[in-house]
């Protein structure tokens, strides 16, 4: 069994027994975060979907302090390791088996520049397999038809973490359609309410997914769900 804890925006902590991972660790400067980076004394890996500072976040600091691997596209990992982080580079379509589990990167339709406008490769989604459980973190993305292919090839997906905030990513209607393409056992909304521009009602997303005969739930910052 794995435990997922939401830390606001798109940041998720994933715990599988002694293994602990963070995805998109935007903690400092995140008004919805329930914890800061100092909370994490031990991490196995920090997974990053793209280079925007509300996703790359505290990855370098966390890697330097805990020894965690930054796992992301080649450009992000190169950027981080030049600044003292530890890393393992992947790219879209590629996966790797780590001691903590398997990470595979998917496409995402968005951008990926660094804090000062550096070109940091293509944005990605993340497929994370830990034992018998598989998670899909879509990153920042618009709706795309290949989500259906992801849902078919990677089935069963236990949890899909989908952005709903609109403006920069999918809005609720498109995210509901994405949940239908992926057909995960559970869909959970993220990337909303952090800033006024991406205000959204996650309960509307849940209602839409449930109307399609699928399961969804809201997880608030600081709350956890168990999978498996």
PDB file of C-alpha atoms in Angstrom:
ATOM      1  CA  UNK A   1       0.000   0.000   0.000  1.00  0.00           C
ATOM      2  CA  UNK A   2       1.207   3.492  -0.800  1.00  0.00           C
ATOM      3  CA  UNK A   3       0.164   6.763   0.769  1.00  0.00           C
ATOM      4  CA  UNK A   4      -0.301   9.949  -1.258  1.00  0.00           C
ATOM      5  CA  UNK A   5      -0.285  13.279   0.576  1.00  0.00           C
ATOM      6  CA  UNK A   6      -1.189  16.521  -1.169  1.00  0.00           C
ATOM      7  CA  UNK A   7       0.944  19.542  -0.339  1.00  0.00           C
ATOM      8  CA  UNK A   8      -0.868  22.052  -2.537  1.00  0.00           C
ATOM      9  CA  UNK A   9      -0.734  23.111  -6.197  1.00  0.00           C
ATOM     10  CA  UNK A  10       0.793  20.050  -7.939  1.00  0.00           C
ATOM     11  CA  UNK A  11       3.036  18.796  -5.141  1.00  0.00           C
ATOM     12  CA  UNK A  12       2.467  15.243  -3.926  1.00  0.00           C
ATOM     13  CA  UNK A  13       4.366  13.180  -1.398  1.00  0.00           C
ATOM     14  CA  UNK A  14       4.408   9.465  -2.150  1.00  0.00           C
ATOM     15  CA  UNK A  15       5.319   7.022   0.612  1.00  0.00           C
ATOM     16  CA  UNK A  16       5.774   3.309  -0.018  1.00  0.00           C
ATOM     17  CA  UNK A  17       7.054   1.680   3.151  1.00  0.00           C
ATOM     18  CA  UNK A  18      10.508   3.172   3.750  1.00  0.00           C
ATOM     19  CA  UNK A  19      10.546   4.934   0.370  1.00  0.00           C
ATOM     20  CA  UNK A  20       9.559   8.594   0.177  1.00  0.00           C
ATOM     21  CA  UNK A  21       9.246  10.678  -3.001  1.00  0.00           C
ATOM     22  CA  UNK A  22       8.083  14.177  -3.843  1.00  0.00           C
ATOM     23  CA  UNK A  23       6.547  15.236  -7.146  1.00  0.00           C
ATOM     24  CA  UNK A  24       6.771  18.903  -8.254  1.00  0.00           C
ATOM     25  CA  UNK A  25       7.985  20.232  -4.879  1.00  0.00           C
ATOM     26  CA  UNK A  26       6.714  23.833  -4.994  1.00  0.00           C
ATOM     27  CA  UNK A  27       6.655  24.580  -1.251  1.00  0.00           C
ATOM     28  CA  UNK A  28       8.408  27.905  -0.606  1.00  0.00           C
ATOM     29  CA  UNK A  29       6.193  30.667  -1.926  1.00  0.00           C
ATOM     30  CA  UNK A  30       3.216  28.364  -2.356  1.00  0.00           C
ATOM     31  CA  UNK A  31       0.272  29.896  -0.478  1.00  0.00           C
ATOM     32  CA  UNK A  32      -1.559  26.548  -0.416  1.00  0.00           C
ATOM     33  CA  UNK A  33       1.349  24.439   0.867  1.00  0.00           C
ATOM     34  CA  UNK A  34       0.850  22.903   4.289  1.00  0.00           C
ATOM     35  CA  UNK A  35       4.573  22.212   4.827  1.00  0.00           C
ATOM     36  CA  UNK A  36       7.939  23.695   3.861  1.00  0.00           C
ATOM     37  CA  UNK A  37      10.971  21.970   2.344  1.00  0.00           C
ATOM     38  CA  UNK A  38      12.603  21.746   5.785  1.00  0.00           C
ATOM     39  CA  UNK A  39       9.950  19.152   6.687  1.00  0.00           C
ATOM     40  CA  UNK A  40      11.701  16.532   4.585  1.00  0.00           C
ATOM     41  CA  UNK A  41      14.836  15.127   6.166  1.00  0.00           C
ATOM     42  CA  UNK A  42      14.968  12.045   3.980  1.00  0.00           C
ATOM     43  CA  UNK A  43      13.857  11.553   0.388  1.00  0.00           C
ATOM     44  CA  UNK A  44      14.665   8.948  -2.220  1.00  0.00           C
ATOM     45  CA  UNK A  45      13.729  11.070  -5.221  1.00  0.00           C
ATOM     46  CA  UNK A  46      12.216  14.320  -6.370  1.00  0.00           C
ATOM     47  CA  UNK A  47      10.252  13.962  -9.620  1.00  0.00           C
ATOM     48  CA  UNK A  48       9.783  17.109 -11.704  1.00  0.00           C
ATOM     49  CA  UNK A  49       7.362  17.454 -14.616  1.00  0.00           C
ATOM     50  CA  UNK A  50       8.723  20.697 -16.088  1.00  0.00           C
ATOM     51  CA  UNK A  51      10.919  23.704 -15.404  1.00  0.00           C
ATOM     52  CA  UNK A  52       8.445  26.369 -14.288  1.00  0.00           C
ATOM     53  CA  UNK A  53       9.270  27.575 -10.803  1.00  0.00           C
ATOM     54  CA  UNK A  54       5.894  26.485  -9.408  1.00  0.00           C
ATOM     55  CA  UNK A  55       6.889  22.884 -10.229  1.00  0.00           C
ATOM     56  CA  UNK A  56      10.698  22.750 -10.106  1.00  0.00           C
ATOM     57  CA  UNK A  57      10.274  24.632  -6.848  1.00  0.00           C
ATOM     58  CA  UNK A  58      12.595  23.423  -4.084  1.00  0.00           C
ATOM     59  CA  UNK A  59      13.961  20.413  -5.980  1.00  0.00           C
ATOM     60  CA  UNK A  60      17.591  21.553  -5.945  1.00  0.00           C
ATOM     61  CA  UNK A  61      17.606  22.427  -2.246  1.00  0.00           C
ATOM     62  CA  UNK A  62      15.919  19.147  -1.340  1.00  0.00           C
ATOM     63  CA  UNK A  63      18.349  17.089  -3.418  1.00  0.00           C
ATOM     64  CA  UNK A  64      21.400  18.834  -1.987  1.00  0.00           C
ATOM     65  CA  UNK A  65      20.216  18.355   1.588  1.00  0.00           C
ATOM     66  CA  UNK A  66      18.755  14.844   1.446  1.00  0.00           C
ATOM     67  CA  UNK A  67      20.755  13.278  -1.387  1.00  0.00           C
ATOM     68  CA  UNK A  68      17.542  12.562  -3.290  1.00  0.00           C
ATOM     69  CA  UNK A  69      17.743  12.011  -7.029  1.00  0.00           C
ATOM     70  CA  UNK A  70      16.072  14.635  -9.196  1.00  0.00           C
ATOM     71  CA  UNK A  71      14.301  12.602 -11.888  1.00  0.00           C
ATOM     72  CA  UNK A  72      13.100  14.631 -14.866  1.00  0.00           C
ATOM     73  CA  UNK A  73      13.902  15.338 -18.488  1.00  0.00           C
ATOM     74  CA  UNK A  74      17.546  15.670 -19.523  1.00  0.00           C
ATOM     75  CA  UNK A  75      17.547  19.463 -19.573  1.00  0.00           C
ATOM     76  CA  UNK A  76      16.066  19.854 -16.094  1.00  0.00           C
ATOM     77  CA  UNK A  77      18.425  17.288 -14.607  1.00  0.00           C
ATOM     78  CA  UNK A  78      21.419  18.999 -16.249  1.00  0.00           C
ATOM     79  CA  UNK A  79      20.247  22.354 -14.849  1.00  0.00           C
ATOM     80  CA  UNK A  80      19.890  20.879 -11.355  1.00  0.00           C
ATOM     81  CA  UNK A  81      23.132  18.905 -11.247  1.00  0.00           C
ATOM     82  CA  UNK A  82      25.119  21.983 -12.310  1.00  0.00           C
ATOM     83  CA  UNK A  83      23.743  23.575  -9.137  1.00  0.00           C
ATOM     84  CA  UNK A  84      24.771  20.771  -6.814  1.00  0.00           C
ATOM     85  CA  UNK A  85      21.805  18.399  -7.029  1.00  0.00           C
ATOM     86  CA  UNK A  86      21.926  14.679  -7.734  1.00  0.00           C
ATOM     87  CA  UNK A  87      19.995  13.512 -10.755  1.00  0.00           C
ATOM     88  CA  UNK A  88      18.918  10.884 -13.233  1.00  0.00           C
ATOM     89  CA  UNK A  89      17.787  12.102 -16.648  1.00  0.00           C
ATOM     90  CA  UNK A  90      14.964  10.574 -18.669  1.00  0.00           C
ATOM     91  CA  UNK A  91      13.026  11.745 -21.672  1.00  0.00           C
ATOM     92  CA  UNK A  92       9.537  11.348 -23.077  1.00  0.00           C
ATOM     93  CA  UNK A  93       8.612   7.726 -23.688  1.00  0.00           C
ATOM     94  CA  UNK A  94      11.570   6.507 -21.666  1.00  0.00           C
ATOM     95  CA  UNK A  95      11.434   4.815 -18.303  1.00  0.00           C
ATOM     96  CA  UNK A  96      13.867   3.511 -15.717  1.00  0.00           C
ATOM     97  CA  UNK A  97      13.695   1.062 -12.823  1.00  0.00           C
ATOM     98  CA  UNK A  98      14.984   2.648  -9.625  1.00  0.00           C
ATOM     99  CA  UNK A  99      15.318   1.003  -6.197  1.00  0.00           C
ATOM    100  CA  UNK A 100      12.105   2.795  -5.185  1.00  0.00           C
ATOM    101  CA  UNK A 101      10.095   1.908  -8.316  1.00  0.00           C
ATOM    102  CA  UNK A 102       9.743   2.691 -12.018  1.00  0.00           C
ATOM    103  CA  UNK A 103       9.407   6.160 -13.542  1.00  0.00           C
ATOM    104  CA  UNK A 104       8.300   6.732 -17.125  1.00  0.00           C
ATOM    105  CA  UNK A 105       7.757  10.133 -18.745  1.00  0.00           C
ATOM    106  CA  UNK A 106       4.815  10.929 -21.006  1.00  0.00           C
ATOM    107  CA  UNK A 107       4.013  13.895 -23.179  1.00  0.00           C
ATOM    108  CA  UNK A 108       2.310  16.991 -21.802  1.00  0.00           C
ATOM    109  CA  UNK A 109       1.221  20.066 -23.740  1.00  0.00           C
ATOM    110  CA  UNK A 110       2.651  23.080 -21.941  1.00  0.00           C
ATOM    111  CA  UNK A 111       5.981  24.951 -21.635  1.00  0.00           C
ATOM    112  CA  UNK A 112       9.174  24.331 -19.666  1.00  0.00           C
ATOM    113  CA  UNK A 113      11.358  27.343 -19.018  1.00  0.00           C
ATOM    114  CA  UNK A 114      13.481  27.808 -15.913  1.00  0.00           C
ATOM    115  CA  UNK A 115      13.388  30.538 -13.252  1.00  0.00           C
ATOM    116  CA  UNK A 116      15.273  32.983 -15.474  1.00  0.00           C
ATOM    117  CA  UNK A 117      13.801  31.899 -18.776  1.00  0.00           C
ATOM    118  CA  UNK A 118      16.225  29.044 -19.425  1.00  0.00           C
ATOM    119  CA  UNK A 119      15.021  26.501 -21.978  1.00  0.00           C
ATOM    120  CA  UNK A 120      14.487  23.324 -19.954  1.00  0.00           C
ATOM    121  CA  UNK A 121      13.282  20.856 -22.540  1.00  0.00           C
ATOM    122  CA  UNK A 122       9.797  19.546 -23.047  1.00  0.00           C
ATOM    123  CA  UNK A 123       7.157  19.364 -20.318  1.00  0.00           C
ATOM    124  CA  UNK A 124       6.142  15.892 -19.231  1.00  0.00           C
ATOM    125  CA  UNK A 125       3.686  13.814 -17.313  1.00  0.00           C
ATOM    126  CA  UNK A 126       4.897  11.085 -14.976  1.00  0.00           C
ATOM    127  CA  UNK A 127       3.908   7.446 -14.698  1.00  0.00           C
ATOM    128  CA  UNK A 128       5.139   6.114 -11.368  1.00  0.00           C
ATOM    129  CA  UNK A 129       4.924   2.393 -10.605  1.00  0.00           C
ATOM    130  CA  UNK A 130       5.542   1.265  -7.036  1.00  0.00           C
ATOM    131  CA  UNK A 131       5.023  -2.463  -6.621  1.00  0.00           C
ATOM    132  CA  UNK A 132       1.511  -3.224  -7.860  1.00  0.00           C
ATOM    133  CA  UNK A 133       0.352   0.403  -7.786  1.00  0.00           C
ATOM    134  CA  UNK A 134       0.602   2.851 -10.686  1.00  0.00           C
ATOM    135  CA  UNK A 135       0.105   6.618 -10.534  1.00  0.00           C
ATOM    136  CA  UNK A 136      -0.225   9.108 -13.373  1.00  0.00           C
ATOM    137  CA  UNK A 137       0.697  12.704 -12.599  1.00  0.00           C
ATOM    138  CA  UNK A 138      -0.274  14.652 -15.705  1.00  0.00           C
ATOM    139  CA  UNK A 139       1.865  17.696 -14.911  1.00  0.00           C
ATOM    140  CA  UNK A 140       0.680  20.941 -16.470  1.00  0.00           C
ATOM    141  CA  UNK A 141      -1.116  20.113 -19.677  1.00  0.00           C
ATOM    142  CA  UNK A 142      -4.023  20.705 -21.934  1.00  0.00           C
ATOM    143  CA  UNK A 143      -6.272  17.854 -22.974  1.00  0.00           C
ATOM    144  CA  UNK A 144      -4.786  15.550 -25.615  1.00  0.00           C
ATOM    145  CA  UNK A 145      -6.153  12.471 -27.301  1.00  0.00           C
ATOM    146  CA  UNK A 146      -3.123  10.331 -26.442  1.00  0.00           C
ATOM    147  CA  UNK A 147      -4.322  10.330 -22.834  1.00  0.00           C
ATOM    148  CA  UNK A 148      -6.608   7.583 -24.086  1.00  0.00           C
ATOM    149  CA  UNK A 149      -3.561   5.648 -25.259  1.00  0.00           C
ATOM    150  CA  UNK A 150      -1.852   6.163 -21.893  1.00  0.00           C
ATOM    151  CA  UNK A 151      -4.937   4.780 -20.190  1.00  0.00           C
ATOM    152  CA  UNK A 152      -4.975   1.732 -22.463  1.00  0.00           C
ATOM    153  CA  UNK A 153      -1.269   0.867 -22.513  1.00  0.00           C
ATOM    154  CA  UNK A 154      -0.555   1.573 -18.855  1.00  0.00           C
ATOM    155  CA  UNK A 155      -3.738   0.062 -17.410  1.00  0.00           C
ATOM    156  CA  UNK A 156      -4.555  -0.388 -14.676  1.00  0.00           C
ATOM    157  CA  UNK A 157      -3.760   3.107 -13.414  1.00  0.00           C
ATOM    158  CA  UNK A 158      -4.732   3.358  -9.766  1.00  0.00           C
ATOM    159  CA  UNK A 159      -4.730   7.140  -9.414  1.00  0.00           C
ATOM    160  CA  UNK A 160      -4.678   9.949 -12.002  1.00  0.00           C
ATOM    161  CA  UNK A 161      -3.677  13.398 -10.710  1.00  0.00           C
ATOM    162  CA  UNK A 162      -5.114  15.967 -13.117  1.00  0.00           C
ATOM    163  CA  UNK A 163      -4.877  19.779 -13.296  1.00  0.00           C
ATOM    164  CA  UNK A 164      -8.237  21.601 -13.355  1.00  0.00           C
ATOM    165  CA  UNK A 165      -7.388  25.292 -12.868  1.00  0.00           C
ATOM    166  CA  UNK A 166      -7.847  26.444 -16.474  1.00  0.00           C
ATOM    167  CA  UNK A 167      -5.927  29.390 -18.006  1.00  0.00           C
ATOM    168  CA  UNK A 168      -2.527  27.594 -17.970  1.00  0.00           C
ATOM    169  CA  UNK A 169      -3.815  23.996 -18.048  1.00  0.00           C
ATOM    170  CA  UNK A 170      -6.998  22.034 -18.579  1.00  0.00           C
ATOM    171  CA  UNK A 171     -10.128  23.467 -17.049  1.00  0.00           C
ATOM    172  CA  UNK A 172     -12.724  21.304 -15.375  1.00  0.00           C
ATOM    173  CA  UNK A 173     -14.595  20.212 -18.512  1.00  0.00           C
ATOM    174  CA  UNK A 174     -11.409  19.105 -20.267  1.00  0.00           C
ATOM    175  CA  UNK A 175     -10.104  17.451 -17.109  1.00  0.00           C
ATOM    176  CA  UNK A 176     -13.317  15.432 -16.825  1.00  0.00           C
ATOM    177  CA  UNK A 177     -12.815  14.326 -20.427  1.00  0.00           C
ATOM    178  CA  UNK A 178      -9.202  13.426 -19.583  1.00  0.00           C
ATOM    179  CA  UNK A 179     -10.390  11.272 -16.682  1.00  0.00           C
ATOM    180  CA  UNK A 180     -12.647   9.465 -19.140  1.00  0.00           C
ATOM    181  CA  UNK A 181      -9.737   8.830 -21.493  1.00  0.00           C
ATOM    182  CA  UNK A 182      -7.432   7.550 -18.748  1.00  0.00           C
ATOM    183  CA  UNK A 183     -10.046   5.571 -16.812  1.00  0.00           C
ATOM    184  CA  UNK A 184      -8.013   5.372 -13.628  1.00  0.00           C
ATOM    185  CA  UNK A 185      -9.522   3.708 -10.593  1.00  0.00           C
ATOM    186  CA  UNK A 186      -9.526   7.157  -8.949  1.00  0.00           C
ATOM    187  CA  UNK A 187      -9.069  10.650 -10.391  1.00  0.00           C
ATOM    188  CA  UNK A 188      -7.953  13.534  -8.153  1.00  0.00           C
ATOM    189  CA  UNK A 189      -7.865  17.240  -9.090  1.00  0.00           C
ATOM    190  CA  UNK A 190      -4.821  19.477  -8.564  1.00  0.00           C
ATOM    191  CA  UNK A 191      -3.336  22.774  -9.814  1.00  0.00           C
ATOM    192  CA  UNK A 192      -6.184  25.023  -8.709  1.00  0.00           C
ATOM    193  CA  UNK A 193      -6.780  27.811  -6.149  1.00  0.00           C
ATOM    194  CA  UNK A 194      -3.063  28.547  -5.694  1.00  0.00           C
ATOM    195  CA  UNK A 195      -3.546  31.913  -7.390  1.00  0.00           C
ATOM    196  CA  UNK A 196      -6.691  33.880  -8.235  1.00  0.00           C
ATOM    197  CA  UNK A 197      -6.181  33.167 -11.929  1.00  0.00           C
ATOM    198  CA  UNK A 198      -6.671  29.434 -11.441  1.00  0.00           C
ATOM    199  CA  UNK A 199      -9.602  29.403  -9.009  1.00  0.00           C
ATOM    200  CA  UNK A 200     -11.783  26.349  -9.589  1.00  0.00           C
ATOM    201  CA  UNK A 201     -14.284  24.221  -7.693  1.00  0.00           C
ATOM    202  CA  UNK A 202     -12.835  20.701  -7.365  1.00  0.00           C
ATOM    203  CA  UNK A 203     -16.253  19.369  -6.360  1.00  0.00           C
ATOM    204  CA  UNK A 204     -17.507  20.220  -9.856  1.00  0.00           C
ATOM    205  CA  UNK A 205     -14.734  18.056 -11.282  1.00  0.00           C
ATOM    206  CA  UNK A 206     -15.713  15.187  -8.982  1.00  0.00           C
ATOM    207  CA  UNK A 207     -19.366  15.460  -9.995  1.00  0.00           C
ATOM    208  CA  UNK A 208     -18.422  15.399 -13.672  1.00  0.00           C
ATOM    209  CA  UNK A 209     -16.206  12.336 -13.330  1.00  0.00           C
ATOM    210  CA  UNK A 210     -18.791  10.493 -11.252  1.00  0.00           C
ATOM    211  CA  UNK A 211     -21.482  11.297 -13.816  1.00  0.00           C
ATOM    212  CA  UNK A 212     -19.328   9.399 -16.315  1.00  0.00           C
ATOM    213  CA  UNK A 213     -19.402   6.354 -14.039  1.00  0.00           C
ATOM    214  CA  UNK A 214     -15.867   6.770 -12.671  1.00  0.00           C
ATOM    215  CA  UNK A 215     -14.484   7.507  -9.205  1.00  0.00           C
ATOM    216  CA  UNK A 216     -13.032  10.840  -8.124  1.00  0.00           C
ATOM    217  CA  UNK A 217     -12.401  12.684  -4.891  1.00  0.00           C
ATOM    218  CA  UNK A 218     -11.028  15.962  -3.597  1.00  0.00           C
ATOM    219  CA  UNK A 219      -7.843  15.832  -1.526  1.00  0.00           C
ATOM    220  CA  UNK A 220      -7.068  19.061   0.337  1.00  0.00           C
ATOM    221  CA  UNK A 221      -3.541  20.209   1.204  1.00  0.00           C
ATOM    222  CA  UNK A 222      -2.310  18.157   4.149  1.00  0.00           C
ATOM    223  CA  UNK A 223      -4.729  15.294   3.472  1.00  0.00           C
ATOM    224  CA  UNK A 224      -3.664  11.796   2.437  1.00  0.00           C
ATOM    225  CA  UNK A 225      -5.160   8.868   0.590  1.00  0.00           C
ATOM    226  CA  UNK A 226      -4.058   5.227   0.726  1.00  0.00           C
ATOM    227  CA  UNK A 227      -3.782   3.259  -2.491  1.00  0.00           C
ATOM    228  CA  UNK A 228      -3.635  -0.511  -2.755  1.00  0.00           C
TER     229      UNK A 228
END
